[in-house]
Amino acid sequence: MGRPSVAPQRRRQIVDATIQCMASHGVSGTTLERIADTAGMARGHIRHFAGNRDELLIDAARVFFFGDAGWDETDIATLFRVAPLVSPAADIAGALDYLFGEFAEPGSENAAALAFIDAGRTIPEIHLIVLQAYRSIQHALNAIFTRELPPENADAFDSTAYAVFSLALGNTFTNDLDPSPERIAQARQSAEGLIAALSYPRDDRPR
């Protein structure tokens, strides 16, 4: 009986190292040499287990934005459905807790996200991954509103989901530059106000 393959373990190690490099050094500084050093491997092993640099960045972006589902699933439309950044099964409060909590925390996660956005300017596959990952937030919010809010306001669910997502994303990037719990609370309050307007039948909305 042959020895079990170490390829999946090595690939995970390399992808994790790539995400670390993107967070610390940006896309231009994420070289195969630096990835190899971070992973504790020879550059030849990086190519053997993970392919060329662009292929590796694509794999890393998919795992970064879609989590464990992104390891083996490469179809972005499928990942959009099965691994959105916000679960459609969450309630409104839970979705906002994430968007103005963990999602808004400054640090390496935001740095990596910005690096992948930068990479998407020249690598179309990464552009699609980032775009669909963020669109999944709007899609999930729309599904949550559809489940929890009065159906007569359904014509405004998608635009409100987009507005809440935009507030959350802008708040996240601003908070990374200048952390402020007070501004996070203000951004969340604004999002709650947009959602509250959908909580009343159309004729009873606050004016």
XYZ file of C-alpha atoms in Angstrom:
207
model
C 0.000 0.000 0.000
C 1.462 3.359 -1.081
C 2.070 6.311 1.172
C -0.775 8.863 1.305
C -0.259 11.944 -0.866
C 1.028 15.039 0.890
C -0.193 17.265 -1.952
C -3.402 18.549 -0.232
C -1.500 19.411 2.941
C 1.262 21.163 0.984
C -1.264 23.056 -1.136
C -3.058 24.294 1.979
C 0.258 25.358 3.495
C 1.178 27.254 0.310
C -2.213 28.971 -0.031
C -2.120 30.034 3.629
C 1.362 31.459 3.089
C 0.155 33.320 -0.005
C -2.666 34.977 1.935
C -0.195 35.977 4.654
C 2.086 37.529 2.032
C -0.791 39.401 0.399
C -1.752 40.871 3.775
C 1.817 41.840 4.677
C 3.329 42.827 1.325
C 0.492 43.472 -1.141
C 0.154 41.890 -4.546
C 3.421 43.293 -5.945
C 5.364 41.973 -2.953
C 3.818 38.517 -3.055
C 6.528 36.787 -5.046
C 7.088 33.058 -5.331
C 10.304 33.512 -3.385
C 8.513 35.248 -0.518
C 5.706 32.661 -0.532
C 8.303 29.888 -0.420
C 10.075 31.535 2.520
C 6.785 32.024 4.385
C 5.727 28.426 3.725
C 9.169 27.061 4.616
C 9.566 25.381 1.227
C 11.757 25.557 -1.818
C 10.433 27.621 -4.734
C 10.371 24.464 -6.854
C 7.953 22.879 -4.403
C 5.631 25.875 -4.727
C 5.423 25.391 -8.490
C 5.060 21.622 -8.133
C 2.166 21.732 -5.682
C 0.432 25.008 -6.626
C 1.375 26.000 -10.193
C 2.477 29.433 -11.348
C 2.007 32.692 -9.463
C -1.280 33.713 -11.078
C -2.778 30.261 -10.495
C -1.699 30.431 -6.876
C -3.147 33.914 -6.367
C -6.460 32.755 -7.857
C -6.589 29.755 -5.524
C -5.699 31.944 -2.559
C -8.373 34.524 -3.418
C -11.011 31.811 -3.705
C -10.095 30.365 -0.299
C -9.777 33.789 1.321
C -13.233 34.968 0.259
C -15.166 31.684 0.322
C -13.423 29.798 3.126
C -13.174 26.020 3.243
C -15.629 25.652 0.359
C -13.063 27.326 -1.878
C -10.452 24.599 -1.461
C -11.940 22.159 -3.934
C -14.829 24.014 -5.551
C -13.651 26.260 -8.376
C -17.006 27.305 -9.828
C -17.660 30.799 -8.511
C -21.406 30.664 -9.169
C -21.598 27.590 -6.947
C -19.529 29.253 -4.220
C -21.781 32.321 -4.439
C -24.705 30.060 -3.543
C -23.138 27.749 -0.963
C -20.605 29.968 0.814
C -21.760 33.622 0.854
C -19.997 36.004 3.230
C -23.313 36.527 5.048
C -25.540 33.498 5.550
C -29.064 33.959 4.130
C -30.204 31.919 7.154
C -29.102 34.696 9.531
C -31.590 37.171 10.918
C -31.245 40.911 10.395
C -29.517 41.493 13.729
C -27.070 38.658 13.097
C -26.202 39.978 9.633
C -25.564 43.465 11.025
C -23.534 42.015 13.905
C -21.194 40.496 11.317
C -21.081 43.437 8.897
C -20.400 46.007 11.629
C -18.413 43.619 13.817
C -16.021 41.001 12.478
C -16.242 42.348 8.896
C -15.287 45.836 10.099
C -12.310 44.882 12.250
C -9.035 46.412 11.035
C -6.009 44.214 10.509
C -4.561 41.583 8.230
C -7.935 40.408 6.873
C -8.669 43.851 5.458
C -5.132 44.209 4.164
C -5.434 40.904 2.312
C -8.845 41.895 0.923
C -7.413 45.136 -0.465
C -4.474 43.255 -1.967
C -6.803 40.838 -3.738
C -8.895 43.757 -5.014
C -5.668 45.196 -6.422
C -4.782 41.836 -7.996
C -8.211 41.730 -9.614
C -7.292 44.756 -11.715
C -4.979 42.584 -13.812
C -6.197 39.021 -13.171
C -9.806 38.634 -14.390
C -10.423 35.453 -12.391
C -9.634 37.269 -9.145
C -11.798 40.220 -10.167
C -14.720 37.804 -10.540
C -14.014 36.128 -7.195
C -13.944 39.446 -5.320
C -16.995 40.798 -7.136
C -19.093 37.693 -6.499
C -17.981 37.437 -2.870
C -19.147 40.992 -2.179
C -22.288 40.585 -4.268
C -23.140 37.572 -2.131
C -23.609 39.965 0.802
C -26.240 41.982 -1.055
C -27.903 38.761 -2.231
C -28.019 37.353 1.311
C -29.409 40.593 2.763
C -32.123 40.601 0.121
C -33.057 37.033 1.089
C -33.142 37.964 4.785
C -35.350 40.997 4.120
C -37.670 38.860 2.011
C -38.085 36.459 4.910
C -38.427 38.991 7.740
C -39.976 42.183 6.374
C -43.449 43.053 5.032
C -43.783 41.712 1.471
C -45.484 44.884 0.227
C -42.076 46.590 0.505
C -40.306 43.966 -1.620
C -39.609 46.431 -4.429
C -37.121 48.189 -2.121
C -35.405 45.127 -0.659
C -32.598 44.850 -3.204
C -31.745 48.554 -3.291
C -31.751 48.675 0.508
C -29.559 45.567 0.650
C -27.113 47.311 -1.671
C -27.175 50.468 0.453
C -26.520 48.498 3.655
C -23.710 46.560 1.988
C -22.168 49.801 0.690
C -22.313 51.321 4.164
C -20.650 48.244 5.634
C -17.896 48.058 3.020
C -17.101 51.768 3.156
C -17.087 51.643 6.935
C -14.735 48.654 6.880
C -12.138 50.298 4.663
C -12.352 53.625 6.511
C -12.043 51.859 9.856
C -8.910 50.124 8.608
C -7.330 53.545 8.011
C -8.633 55.191 11.185
C -10.275 52.789 13.664
C -13.275 54.277 15.447
C -15.892 52.310 17.397
C -18.035 55.446 17.400
C -18.114 55.650 13.591
C -18.839 51.921 13.345
C -21.811 52.446 15.663
C -22.968 55.411 13.553
C -22.684 53.385 10.349
C -24.671 50.540 11.871
C -27.312 52.961 13.102
C -27.648 54.316 9.572
C -28.069 50.780 8.234
C -30.681 50.038 10.874
C -32.558 53.181 9.849
C -32.679 52.072 6.220
C -33.995 48.665 7.248
C -36.484 50.119 9.724
C -38.108 52.049 6.888
C -38.998 48.681 5.336
C -40.526 47.374 8.546
C -43.751 49.296 8.062
C -46.467 48.897 5.447
C -45.857 51.438 2.686
C -48.516 53.893 3.870
C -47.260 53.782 7.460
C -43.557 54.394 6.824
C -42.068 57.173 8.956
C -41.647 60.448 7.115
